[in-house]
GROMACS .gro file of C-alpha atoms in nm:
model
  509
    1MET     CA    1   0.536   0.439   2.643
    2ARG     CA    2   0.811   0.679   2.749
    3SER     CA    3   1.079   0.418   2.678
    4PHE     CA    4   0.951   0.374   2.322
    5LEU     CA    5   0.968   0.750   2.260
    6ILE     CA    6   1.325   0.753   2.388
    7ILE     CA    7   1.412   0.471   2.147
    8ILE     CA    8   1.256   0.661   1.856
    9SER     CA    9   1.451   0.976   1.946
   10LEU     CA   10   1.773   0.775   1.962
   11LEU     CA   11   1.707   0.620   1.622
   12PHE     CA   12   1.644   0.964   1.474
   13SER     CA   13   1.972   1.099   1.614
   14LEU     CA   14   2.168   0.804   1.467
   15ALA     CA   15   2.032   0.839   1.112
   16THR     CA   16   2.275   1.041   0.901
   17THR     CA   17   2.324   0.853   0.572
   18ALA     CA   18   1.966   0.215   0.080
   19GLN     CA   19   1.643   0.440   0.074
   20LEU     CA   20   1.374   0.325   0.315
   21GLN     CA   21   0.999   0.334   0.272
   22LEU     CA   22   0.730   0.147   0.466
   23ASP     CA   23   0.462  -0.040   0.272
   24HIS     CA   24   0.119  -0.035   0.433
   25LEU     CA   25  -0.052  -0.343   0.573
   26HIS     CA   26  -0.372  -0.271   0.379
   27TYR     CA   27  -0.446  -0.580   0.168
   28ARG     CA   28  -0.542  -0.391  -0.149
   29ASN     CA   29  -0.225  -0.187  -0.120
   30GLN     CA   30  -0.034  -0.517  -0.113
   31ILE     CA   31  -0.225  -0.633  -0.421
   32ASP     CA   32  -0.115  -0.316  -0.601
   33HIS     CA   33   0.245  -0.393  -0.500
   34SER     CA   34   0.215  -0.767  -0.566
   35THR     CA   35   0.538  -0.775  -0.770
   36LEU     CA   36   0.722  -0.691  -0.448
   37TYR     CA   37   0.559  -0.972  -0.246
   38PHE     CA   38   0.564  -1.237  -0.522
   39ALA     CA   39   0.928  -1.196  -0.623
   40ASP     CA   40   1.124  -1.518  -0.563
   41LYS     CA   41   1.436  -1.343  -0.439
   42LYS     CA   42   1.637  -1.516  -0.171
   43SER     CA   43   1.675  -1.183   0.005
   44LEU     CA   44   1.296  -1.122   0.022
   45HIS     CA   45   1.103  -1.235   0.331
   46SER     CA   46   0.750  -1.140   0.231
   47SER     CA   47   0.586  -1.298   0.538
   48VAL     CA   48   0.736  -1.030   0.766
   49LYS     CA   49   0.515  -0.722   0.738
   50PRO     CA   50   0.520  -0.427   0.710
   51ILE     CA   51   0.797  -0.445   0.451
   52LEU     CA   52   1.061  -0.178   0.413
   53ASN     CA   53   1.191  -0.071   0.073
   54ALA     CA   54   0.861  -0.052  -0.114
   55PRO     CA   55   0.894   0.147  -0.441
   56VAL     CA   56   0.993   0.486  -0.307
   57GLU     CA   57   0.935   0.684  -0.630
   58ASP     CA   58   0.555   0.649  -0.597
   59TYR     CA   59   0.547   0.823  -0.261
   60TYR     CA   60   0.701   1.158  -0.342
   61LYS     CA   61   0.513   1.260  -0.655
   62LYS     CA   62   0.332   1.591  -0.652
   63SER     CA   63  -0.021   1.580  -0.515
   64PRO     CA   64  -0.275   1.856  -0.441
   65LEU     CA   65  -0.292   1.732  -0.079
   66GLN     CA   66   0.080   1.673  -0.032
   67TRP     CA   67   0.320   1.940   0.077
   68MET     CA   68   0.691   1.883   0.030
   69VAL     CA   69   0.900   2.020   0.313
   70LYS     CA   70   1.236   1.907   0.179
   71LYS     CA   71   1.350   1.682  -0.104
   72ASP     CA   72   1.693   1.607  -0.244
   73THR     CA   73   1.715   1.302  -0.470
   74SER     CA   74   1.971   1.429  -0.720
   75GLU     CA   75   2.261   1.207  -0.818
   76GLN     CA   76   2.498   1.465  -0.673
   77ALA     CA   77   2.333   1.449  -0.332
   78SER     CA   78   2.541   1.252  -0.083
   79VAL     CA   79   2.231   1.162   0.120
   80PHE     CA   80   1.878   1.096  -0.006
   81SER     CA   81   1.647   1.312   0.202
   82ALA     CA   82   1.277   1.378   0.164
   83SER     CA   83   1.005   1.499   0.399
   84ARG     CA   84   0.639   1.551   0.331
   85ILE     CA   85   0.311   1.633   0.498
   86TYR     CA   86  -0.008   1.501   0.341
   87ALA     CA   87  -0.379   1.476   0.410
   88ILE     CA   88  -0.553   1.151   0.501
   89SER     CA   89  -0.926   1.102   0.512
   90LYS     CA   90  -1.205   0.870   0.617
   91LEU     CA   91  -1.523   1.009   0.465
   92SER     CA   92  -1.814   0.785   0.369
   93GLY     CA   93  -2.190   0.768   0.374
   94GLY     CA   94  -2.446   0.499   0.307
   95ILE     CA   95  -2.717   0.278   0.449
   96GLN     CA   96  -2.750  -0.070   0.596
   97LEU     CA   97  -3.069  -0.261   0.523
   98GLY     CA   98  -3.167  -0.557   0.736
   99PRO     CA   99  -3.415  -0.616   1.018
  100SER     CA  100  -3.424  -0.235   1.025
  101ALA     CA  101  -3.264   0.044   0.822
  102LEU     CA  102  -2.951   0.199   0.969
  103PRO     CA  103  -2.767   0.501   0.829
  104LEU     CA  104  -2.392   0.456   0.788
  105TYR     CA  105  -2.159   0.750   0.792
  106THR     CA  106  -1.802   0.828   0.887
  107ALA     CA  107  -1.642   1.171   0.887
  108GLY     CA  108  -1.279   1.231   0.965
  109ALA     CA  109  -0.964   1.391   0.831
  110GLY     CA  110  -0.609   1.395   0.952
  111LEU     CA  111  -0.245   1.436   0.860
  112GLY     CA  112   0.044   1.209   0.778
  113ILE     CA  113   0.411   1.302   0.804
  114ASP     CA  114   0.694   1.103   0.643
  115HIS     CA  115   1.065   1.164   0.664
  116SER     CA  116   1.316   0.948   0.479
  117ARG     CA  117   1.692   0.949   0.475
  118LYS     CA  118   1.928   0.692   0.336
  119LYS     CA  119   1.928   0.471   0.646
  120PHE     CA  120   1.630   0.607   0.834
  121PHE     CA  121   1.255   0.637   0.790
  122ILE     CA  122   0.982   0.771   1.017
  123THR     CA  123   0.608   0.797   0.959
  124ALA     CA  124   0.342   0.950   1.179
  125LYS     CA  125  -0.034   0.952   1.117
  126ILE     CA  126  -0.329   1.076   1.318
  127LEU     CA  127  -0.688   1.050   1.198
  128PRO     CA  128  -0.974   1.140   1.435
  129TYR     CA  129  -1.320   1.059   1.303
  130TYR     CA  130  -1.684   1.029   1.396
  131THR     CA  131  -1.873   0.720   1.286
  132GLN     CA  132  -2.214   0.559   1.293
  133SER     CA  133  -2.165   0.214   1.148
  134GLY     CA  134  -2.323  -0.127   1.144
  135TYR     CA  135  -2.144  -0.294   1.433
  136ILE     CA  136  -2.128  -0.671   1.423
  137ARG     CA  137  -2.342  -0.723   1.729
  138ASP     CA  138  -2.316  -1.102   1.730
  139SER     CA  139  -1.935  -1.085   1.738
  140ILE     CA  140  -1.704  -1.092   2.038
  141GLN     CA  141  -1.561  -0.757   1.921
  142SER     CA  142  -1.889  -0.567   1.918
  143VAL     CA  143  -1.952  -0.440   2.271
  144TYR     CA  144  -1.622  -0.299   2.387
  145ASP     CA  145  -1.647   0.067   2.289
  146GLN     CA  146  -1.418   0.016   1.989
  147ASP     CA  147  -1.442   0.060   1.617
  148ILE     CA  148  -1.299  -0.270   1.497
  149GLY     CA  149  -0.921  -0.258   1.471
  150THR     CA  150  -0.878   0.089   1.622
  151ALA     CA  151  -0.831   0.231   1.968
  152ARG     CA  152  -1.114   0.297   2.215
  153SER     CA  153  -1.353   0.580   2.155
  154ILE     CA  154  -1.254   0.928   2.267
  155THR     CA  155  -1.619   0.992   2.342
  156LYS     CA  156  -1.939   0.835   2.211
  157GLY     CA  157  -1.902   0.773   1.838
  158VAL     CA  158  -1.564   0.951   1.816
  159PHE     CA  159  -1.258   0.737   1.747
  160TYR     CA  160  -0.909   0.780   1.612
  161GLN     CA  161  -0.652   0.587   1.414
  162ALA     CA  162  -0.289   0.660   1.487
  163GLU     CA  163   0.052   0.532   1.385
  164LEU     CA  164   0.408   0.634   1.475
  165ILE     CA  165   0.681   0.411   1.337
  166ALA     CA  166   1.054   0.471   1.300
  167ALA     CA  167   1.299   0.241   1.123
  168TYR     CA  168   1.678   0.253   1.118
  169ARG     CA  169   1.896   0.026   0.904
  170PRO     CA  170   2.265   0.088   0.981
  171ASN     CA  171   2.383  -0.184   0.743
  172GLN     CA  172   2.258  -0.480   0.537
  173PHE     CA  173   2.233  -0.706   0.841
  174PHE     CA  174   2.027  -0.515   1.099
  175THR     CA  175   1.703  -0.319   1.096
  176PHE     CA  176   1.560  -0.159   1.409
  177MET     CA  177   1.195  -0.058   1.410
  178GLY     CA  178   0.978   0.074   1.690
  179GLY     CA  179   0.690   0.295   1.785
  180TYR     CA  180   0.313   0.260   1.789
  181GLY     CA  181   0.154   0.048   1.518
  182LYS     CA  182   0.084  -0.305   1.393
  183ASN     CA  183   0.281  -0.605   1.269
  184PHE     CA  184   0.188  -0.913   1.067
  185PHE     CA  185   0.347  -1.255   1.011
  186GLY     CA  186   0.230  -1.464   0.717
  187GLU     CA  187   0.152  -1.474   0.347
  188GLY     CA  188  -0.227  -1.489   0.374
  189TYR     CA  189  -0.514  -1.247   0.407
  190ARG     CA  190  -0.546  -1.377   0.763
  191SER     CA  191  -0.268  -1.478   0.996
  192LEU     CA  192  -0.290  -1.736   1.272
  193LEU     CA  193   0.047  -1.627   1.413
  194LEU     CA  194   0.017  -1.248   1.441
  195SER     CA  195  -0.222  -1.029   1.245
  196ASP     CA  196  -0.329  -0.665   1.231
  197ASN     CA  197  -0.678  -0.742   1.359
  198ALA     CA  198  -0.646  -0.571   1.699
  199ALA     CA  199  -0.572  -0.209   1.785
  200PRO     CA  200  -0.219  -0.070   1.734
  201ASN     CA  201   0.022  -0.097   2.025
  202PRO     CA  202   0.371   0.012   2.134
  203PHE     CA  203   0.637  -0.226   2.002
  204LEU     CA  204   1.008  -0.271   1.935
  205LYS     CA  205   1.127  -0.495   1.651
  206ILE     CA  206   1.477  -0.605   1.559
  207GLU     CA  207   1.534  -0.777   1.224
  208THR     CA  208   1.862  -0.958   1.157
  209THR     CA  209   1.918  -1.065   0.794
  210PHE     CA  210   2.195  -1.277   0.647
  211ALA     CA  211   2.240  -1.555   0.384
  212GLY     CA  212   1.869  -1.603   0.306
  213ILE     CA  213   1.766  -1.585   0.673
  214LYS     CA  214   1.570  -1.316   0.855
  215TYR     CA  215   1.545  -1.344   1.233
  216VAL     CA  216   1.291  -1.120   1.403
  217ASN     CA  217   1.265  -1.022   1.770
  218LEU     CA  218   0.939  -0.843   1.843
  219TYR     CA  219   0.838  -0.705   2.184
  220ASN     CA  220   0.482  -0.576   2.233
  221VAL     CA  221   0.295  -0.387   2.502
  222TRP     CA  222  -0.072  -0.487   2.511
  223LYS     CA  223  -0.369  -0.416   2.738
  224ASP     CA  224  -0.643  -0.628   2.890
  225ASN     CA  225  -0.973  -0.516   3.036
  226THR     CA  226  -1.256  -0.766   3.042
  227THR     CA  227  -1.382  -0.649   3.382
  228ASN     CA  228  -1.517  -0.317   3.256
  229PRO     CA  229  -1.381  -0.218   2.913
  230PHE     CA  230  -1.535   0.127   2.938
  231ASP     CA  231  -1.328   0.210   3.250
  232ARG     CA  232  -0.967   0.277   3.149
  233SER     CA  233  -0.856   0.268   3.513
  234LYS     CA  234  -0.919  -0.108   3.509
  235ASP     CA  235  -0.675  -0.170   3.224
  236ILE     CA  236  -0.410  -0.431   3.299
  237ARG     CA  237  -0.089  -0.402   3.105
  238LYS     CA  238   0.037  -0.721   2.944
  239PHE     CA  239   0.338  -0.801   2.732
  240SER     CA  240   0.443  -1.041   2.458
  241ALA     CA  241   0.779  -1.140   2.319
  242ILE     CA  242   0.806  -1.306   1.977
  243HIS     CA  243   1.078  -1.489   1.786
  244TYR     CA  244   1.025  -1.539   1.412
  245LEU     CA  245   1.289  -1.716   1.201
  246SER     CA  246   1.231  -1.691   0.825
  247TRP     CA  247   1.454  -1.916   0.613
  248ASN     CA  248   1.451  -1.898   0.234
  249ILE     CA  249   1.568  -2.252   0.169
  250SER     CA  250   1.580  -2.163  -0.198
  251ARG     CA  251   1.450  -1.881  -0.415
  252ASP     CA  252   1.113  -2.059  -0.418
  253VAL     CA  253   1.070  -2.224  -0.077
  254ASN     CA  254   1.041  -2.052   0.260
  255LEU     CA  255   1.011  -2.211   0.603
  256SER     CA  256   0.948  -1.988   0.902
  257ILE     CA  257   0.938  -2.083   1.270
  258PHE     CA  258   0.740  -1.880   1.523
  259GLU     CA  259   0.719  -1.871   1.901
  260THR     CA  260   0.568  -1.626   2.146
  261VAL     CA  261   0.505  -1.583   2.516
  262VAL     CA  262   0.236  -1.363   2.677
  263TRP     CA  263   0.243  -1.251   3.039
  264GLN     CA  264   0.059  -1.003   3.257
  265GLY     CA  265   0.234  -0.697   3.391
  266LYS     CA  266   0.099  -0.727   3.745
  267ASP     CA  267  -0.134  -0.929   3.961
  268THR     CA  268  -0.267  -0.904   4.314
  269LEU     CA  269   0.074  -0.993   4.459
  270THR     CA  270   0.346  -0.840   4.241
  271ASN     CA  271   0.407  -0.570   3.983
  272ARG     CA  272   0.605  -0.779   3.738
  273GLY     CA  273   0.631  -0.534   3.449
  274PHE     CA  274   0.841  -0.631   3.149
  275ASP     CA  275   1.014  -0.959   3.233
  276PHE     CA  276   1.372  -0.928   3.108
  277ASN     CA  277   1.411  -1.305   3.125
  278TYR     CA  278   1.229  -1.301   2.789
  279ILE     CA  279   1.448  -1.037   2.626
  280ASN     CA  280   1.714  -1.291   2.525
  281PRO     CA  281   1.697  -1.284   2.143
  282VAL     CA  282   1.777  -1.655   2.088
  283VAL     CA  283   1.647  -1.849   2.389
  284PHE     CA  284   1.341  -2.076   2.361
  285TYR     CA  285   1.054  -1.937   2.568
  286ARG     CA  286   0.911  -2.266   2.701
  287PRO     CA  287   1.222  -2.360   2.907
  288VAL     CA  288   1.237  -2.005   3.044
  289GLU     CA  289   0.871  -2.023   3.142
  290TYR     CA  290   0.926  -2.353   3.323
  291GLY     CA  291   1.238  -2.215   3.491
  292LEU     CA  292   1.042  -1.918   3.622
  293GLY     CA  293   0.765  -2.147   3.749
  294SER     CA  294   0.517  -1.920   3.575
  295SER     CA  295   0.182  -1.978   3.410
  296ASP     CA  296   0.265  -1.762   3.109
  297ASN     CA  297   0.107  -1.847   2.775
  298VAL     CA  298   0.351  -1.989   2.518
  299LEU     CA  299   0.255  -2.067   2.157
  300ILE     CA  300   0.464  -2.200   1.870
  301GLY     CA  301   0.395  -2.211   1.499
  302ALA     CA  302   0.531  -2.237   1.147
  303ASN     CA  303   0.482  -2.081   0.805
  304LEU     CA  304   0.563  -2.274   0.486
  305SER     CA  305   0.535  -2.121   0.137
  306TYR     CA  306   0.628  -2.211  -0.219
  307LYS     CA  307   0.652  -1.962  -0.505
  308LEU     CA  308   0.587  -2.168  -0.817
  309THR     CA  309   0.684  -1.866  -1.026
  310ASN     CA  310   0.697  -1.491  -0.971
  311HIS     CA  311   0.317  -1.494  -1.006
  312HIS     CA  312   0.190  -1.811  -0.832
  313HIS     CA  313   0.227  -1.854  -0.457
  314PHE     CA  314   0.117  -2.142  -0.231
  315TYR     CA  315   0.132  -2.088   0.145
  316SER     CA  316   0.037  -2.249   0.477
  317GLN     CA  317   0.050  -2.186   0.851
  318PHE     CA  318   0.024  -2.392   1.166
  319ILE     CA  319  -0.018  -2.267   1.524
  320LEU     CA  320   0.019  -2.493   1.827
  321ASP     CA  321  -0.094  -2.385   2.171
  322GLU     CA  322  -0.093  -2.715   2.363
  323PHE     CA  323  -0.123  -3.083   2.278
  324LEU     CA  324  -0.082  -3.431   2.424
  325LEU     CA  325   0.019  -3.693   2.167
  326SER     CA  326  -0.135  -3.985   2.356
  327GLU     CA  327  -0.478  -3.814   2.352
  328ILE     CA  328  -0.446  -3.744   1.980
  329LYS     CA  329  -0.370  -4.113   1.917
  330GLU     CA  330  -0.671  -4.217   2.125
  331GLN     CA  331  -0.889  -3.964   1.940
  332SER     CA  332  -1.040  -3.858   2.270
  333ARG     CA  333  -1.088  -3.498   2.151
  334TRP     CA  334  -0.913  -3.374   2.463
  335TRP     CA  335  -0.984  -3.009   2.529
  336ALA     CA  336  -0.615  -2.905   2.550
  337ASN     CA  337  -0.523  -3.030   2.204
  338LYS     CA  338  -0.528  -2.673   2.079
  339TYR     CA  339  -0.403  -2.584   1.733
  340GLY     CA  340  -0.493  -2.402   1.413
  341TRP     CA  341  -0.410  -2.426   1.043
  342GLN     CA  342  -0.410  -2.230   0.717
  343LEU     CA  343  -0.381  -2.331   0.350
  344GLY     CA  344  -0.382  -2.081   0.066
  345TYR     CA  345  -0.297  -1.991  -0.293
  346LYS     CA  346  -0.266  -1.651  -0.460
  347SER     CA  347  -0.168  -1.527  -0.805
  348ASP     CA  348  -0.147  -1.201  -1.000
  349ALA     CA  349  -0.084  -1.364  -1.338
  350PHE     CA  350  -0.430  -1.376  -1.495
  351PHE     CA  351  -0.549  -1.152  -1.783
  352HIS     CA  352  -0.214  -0.991  -1.858
  353ASP     CA  353  -0.129  -0.955  -1.489
  354SER     CA  354  -0.437  -0.738  -1.430
  355LEU     CA  355  -0.637  -0.993  -1.230
  356TYR     CA  356  -0.545  -1.098  -0.876
  357PHE     CA  357  -0.688  -1.421  -0.736
  358GLN     CA  358  -0.659  -1.562  -0.382
  359ILE     CA  359  -0.825  -1.850  -0.200
  360GLU     CA  360  -0.762  -1.942   0.162
  361PHE     CA  361  -0.881  -2.193   0.422
  362ASN     CA  362  -0.841  -2.130   0.796
  363GLY     CA  363  -0.939  -2.317   1.109
  364ALA     CA  364  -0.865  -2.341   1.481
  365ARG     CA  365  -0.962  -2.593   1.749
  366PRO     CA  366  -1.164  -2.483   2.057
  367PHE     CA  367  -0.971  -2.298   2.330
  368THR     CA  368  -0.672  -2.216   2.106
  369TYR     CA  369  -0.507  -1.887   2.218
  370SER     CA  370  -0.701  -1.885   2.551
  371HIS     CA  371  -0.565  -1.932   2.904
  372ARG     CA  372  -0.668  -1.945   3.269
  373ASN     CA  373  -0.742  -1.573   3.263
  374SER     CA  374  -0.778  -1.304   3.001
  375GLN     CA  375  -0.449  -1.137   3.100
  376HIS     CA  376  -0.265  -1.431   2.941
  377ALA     CA  377  -0.493  -1.467   2.639
  378TYR     CA  378  -0.341  -1.397   2.297
  379GLY     CA  379  -0.519  -1.067   2.249
  380HIS     CA  380  -0.502  -0.692   2.297
  381LEU     CA  381  -0.780  -0.455   2.405
  382ASN     CA  382  -1.035  -0.740   2.398
  383ALA     CA  383  -0.964  -0.835   2.036
  384PRO     CA  384  -0.765  -1.141   1.920
  385VAL     CA  385  -0.426  -1.061   1.769
  386ALA     CA  386  -0.452  -1.360   1.535
  387HIS     CA  387  -0.779  -1.449   1.360
  388PRO     CA  388  -1.069  -1.208   1.437
  389ILE     CA  389  -1.311  -1.492   1.523
  390GLY     CA  390  -1.078  -1.620   1.793
  391ALA     CA  391  -1.097  -2.001   1.788
  392ASN     CA  392  -1.341  -2.291   1.740
  393PHE     CA  393  -1.403  -2.210   1.372
  394MET     CA  394  -1.345  -2.300   1.009
  395GLU     CA  395  -1.334  -2.039   0.735
  396LEU     CA  396  -1.307  -2.030   0.356
  397LEU     CA  397  -1.238  -1.701   0.178
  398GLN     CA  398  -1.176  -1.589  -0.177
  399ILE     CA  399  -1.056  -1.257  -0.320
  400THR     CA  400  -1.069  -1.151  -0.684
  401SER     CA  401  -0.937  -0.808  -0.780
  402PHE     CA  402  -0.912  -0.653  -1.128
  403LYS     CA  403  -0.727  -0.334  -1.216
  404THR     CA  404  -0.750  -0.127  -1.532
  405GLY     CA  405  -0.588   0.215  -1.539
  406LYS     CA  406  -0.683   0.398  -1.221
  407HIS     CA  407  -0.982   0.171  -1.157
  408ARG     CA  408  -0.977  -0.133  -0.927
  409PHE     CA  409  -1.269  -0.373  -0.876
  410THR     CA  410  -1.241  -0.613  -0.582
  411ASN     CA  411  -1.478  -0.891  -0.481
  412LYS     CA  412  -1.419  -1.063  -0.147
  413ILE     CA  413  -1.632  -1.344  -0.009
  414THR     CA  414  -1.582  -1.520   0.324
  415PHE     CA  415  -1.773  -1.809   0.475
  416ALA     CA  416  -1.712  -1.892   0.841
  417ALA     CA  417  -1.870  -2.154   1.064
  418TYR     CA  418  -1.803  -2.140   1.436
  419GLY     CA  419  -1.949  -2.233   1.773
  420SER     CA  420  -2.005  -1.942   2.009
  421ASP     CA  421  -2.015  -1.938   2.389
  422THR     CA  422  -2.278  -1.868   2.649
  423ASP     CA  423  -2.240  -1.630   2.942
  424SER     CA  424  -2.144  -1.908   3.182
  425ILE     CA  425  -1.987  -2.174   2.955
  426SER     CA  426  -1.689  -2.144   2.725
  427TYR     CA  427  -1.708  -2.368   2.419
  428GLY     CA  428  -1.374  -2.233   2.306
  429GLN     CA  429  -1.451  -1.944   2.069
  430ASP     CA  430  -1.399  -1.636   2.288
  431ILE     CA  431  -1.029  -1.649   2.374
  432PHE     CA  432  -1.081  -1.410   2.667
  433LYS     CA  433  -1.304  -1.653   2.855
  434PRO     CA  434  -1.099  -1.876   3.091
  435TYR     CA  435  -1.072  -2.229   2.963
  436THR     CA  436  -1.166  -2.345   3.314
  437TYR     CA  437  -1.528  -2.264   3.212
  438ARG     CA  438  -1.522  -2.553   2.963
  439PRO     CA  439  -1.795  -2.822   2.962
  440GLY     CA  440  -1.566  -3.119   3.038
  441ASP     CA  441  -1.224  -3.249   2.935
  442PHE     CA  442  -1.307  -3.480   2.645
  443ASP     CA  443  -1.521  -3.484   2.332
  444GLN     CA  444  -1.453  -3.117   2.267
  445LEU     CA  445  -1.557  -3.086   1.902
  446LEU     CA  446  -1.472  -2.825   1.642
  447MET     CA  447  -1.755  -2.569   1.611
  448GLN     CA  448  -1.926  -2.691   1.928
  449GLY     CA  449  -2.160  -2.456   2.116
  450LEU     CA  450  -2.416  -2.233   1.948
  451ARG     CA  451  -2.339  -2.294   1.580
  452LYS     CA  452  -2.323  -1.987   1.358
  453ASN     CA  453  -2.272  -1.974   0.984
  454VAL     CA  454  -2.165  -1.632   0.861
  455CYS     CA  455  -2.127  -1.535   0.496
  456ASN     CA  456  -1.986  -1.200   0.387
  457GLU     CA  457  -1.985  -1.078   0.029
  458SER     CA  458  -1.814  -0.746  -0.044
  459PHE     CA  459  -1.778  -0.570  -0.376
  460ILE     CA  460  -1.552  -0.264  -0.372
  461TYR     CA  461  -1.480  -0.017  -0.649
  462GLU     CA  462  -1.185   0.221  -0.613
  463TYR     CA  463  -1.064   0.507  -0.826
  464ALA     CA  464  -0.702   0.605  -0.759
  465LEU     CA  465  -0.759   0.976  -0.706
  466TRP     CA  466  -0.419   1.047  -0.549
  467PRO     CA  467  -0.240   0.711  -0.517
  468GLU     CA  468   0.085   0.878  -0.412
  469ILE     CA  469  -0.084   0.954  -0.080
  470ASP     CA  470  -0.301   0.638  -0.090
  471MET     CA  471  -0.630   0.828  -0.128
  472TYR     CA  472  -0.913   0.667  -0.325
  473LEU     CA  473  -1.271   0.735  -0.424
  474THR     CA  474  -1.468   0.426  -0.322
  475ALA     CA  475  -1.807   0.267  -0.365
  476SER     CA  476  -1.896  -0.059  -0.192
  477TYR     CA  477  -2.169  -0.311  -0.138
  478ASN     CA  478  -2.170  -0.570   0.143
  479TRP     CA  479  -2.406  -0.857   0.204
  480ARG     CA  480  -2.382  -1.033   0.540
  481MET     CA  481  -2.583  -1.343   0.626
  482VAL     CA  482  -2.591  -1.492   0.976
  483ASN     CA  483  -2.753  -1.830   1.020
  484THR     CA  484  -2.816  -2.009   1.351
  485SER     CA  485  -3.054  -2.283   1.462
  486LEU     CA  486  -3.288  -2.005   1.580
  487GLU     CA  487  -3.292  -1.764   1.286
  488THR     CA  488  -3.136  -1.637   0.966
  489ARG     CA  489  -3.064  -1.269   0.923
  490HIS     CA  490  -2.953  -1.076   0.614
  491PHE     CA  491  -2.785  -0.735   0.606
  492HIS     CA  492  -2.719  -0.527   0.293
  493SER     CA  493  -2.490  -0.224   0.313
  494PHE     CA  494  -2.417   0.041   0.050
  495SER     CA  495  -2.167   0.325   0.084
  496ILE     CA  496  -1.955   0.572  -0.110
  497GLY     CA  497  -1.660   0.766   0.020
  498LEU     CA  498  -1.318   0.924  -0.001
  499LYS     CA  499  -1.076   0.707   0.195
  500SER     CA  500  -0.706   0.672   0.260
  501ARG     CA  501  -0.563   0.321   0.243
  502ILE     CA  502  -0.371   0.283   0.566
  503TRP     CA  503  -0.515   0.014   0.792
  504ASN     CA  504  -0.721  -0.299   0.744
  505GLN     CA  505  -1.043  -0.299   0.945
  506TYR     CA  506  -1.188  -0.648   0.941
  507ASN     CA  507  -1.566  -0.676   0.952
  508ASP     CA  508  -1.591  -0.987   0.734
  509PHE     CA  509  -1.662  -1.248   1.000
   0.00000   0.00000   0.00000
């Protein structure tokens, strides 16, 4: 962590002179800024998130909960400079009805600090809060002392959300970003390559852009603790290195290639730490892994998208963990043919550009993202860093969002079918279970194990109270149905609140 703070300090000292602003990963925030993501510009790489250079004028308007420290945006100013401190909140109350009634409430408030200069941007947010919420107790993310998508609890029921990100763009070719936060690769609501599902983590990202190409090097520090997640002393540090090449073949068509490697920081024999063999920004990770004689986890993938117009966008993803072509030809359903896929469409062109529509299909074979031990699994703090279900699933989701004035109405429905594991047998859903616990080598079927069908319907109303600081009055209703061969359960949740749009917290699975 100390090295990342040094990097941030160095970036700050270098920034002396294009205006930079970071757009949030929150999906409704991206819907509001859809013109940025849908534009068919050859210089735009909308699958690399968060995106810099969101509309900066919206962020420095006067707000009752925003205090301007310094601002100079006059035409005579040689350097754009603005700093602000603003309030962020997570206040809500409601009730969950199901097998038994459960009160839902969250209370927390914090501060955000932004500083922007012509080539430099830094944002810091801290939001401690207390919550009593309807945890998804039949999910693999439900028993690890975490509120989904955040860090561990400080004490029982007390959590925090935090972010510290600095970005420096010395010229049109290079952007350096680092700190403590989340990253996302893809055009969809979900990502099978890298999503913002898990807790934030220390990272360093280098983006190189030229002639319709963006090449990303991303280095992450993650943690693993499946032995006793409540005991921080048992945390094992793990690392990942990612290459992502985004190529705008034309203004309309984008092809992106992805590869990553995950390795543990230490084992019973050595303290490996960060392996600098993987720091090479252009080398392929699989040959390096073989050369080291290691058992590191390497995955490759691709993202293909087509912007029919500035308002209609088709997209797809493919992730490949392992495969053997001869077993695919024989249709043996070999356990190590591990891959996932995504197909989707989204548009903001309906009803005078006021209605946003998105539909998406996701799936992953059993054992995708898993490895011999959890230290090499594609996850952080016991949560997958791709799809929240993990693997061994199929999912269909649809989002409709309508905006009029300061009012936004969003309906989101997801249907997922997956096969869950037992304590002693891995059927391929929980990516942190070793794949050596599998029930054989062949005839490993999609959605095998204890079959679960989960439907989530969410209706969310938002009133843009202070959109310049992303604070909204909200009211929501959620219906969750879980069906197994043993039972069917229904949960109905109602809540109202005052919330800041900063992070996605996925509970729709």
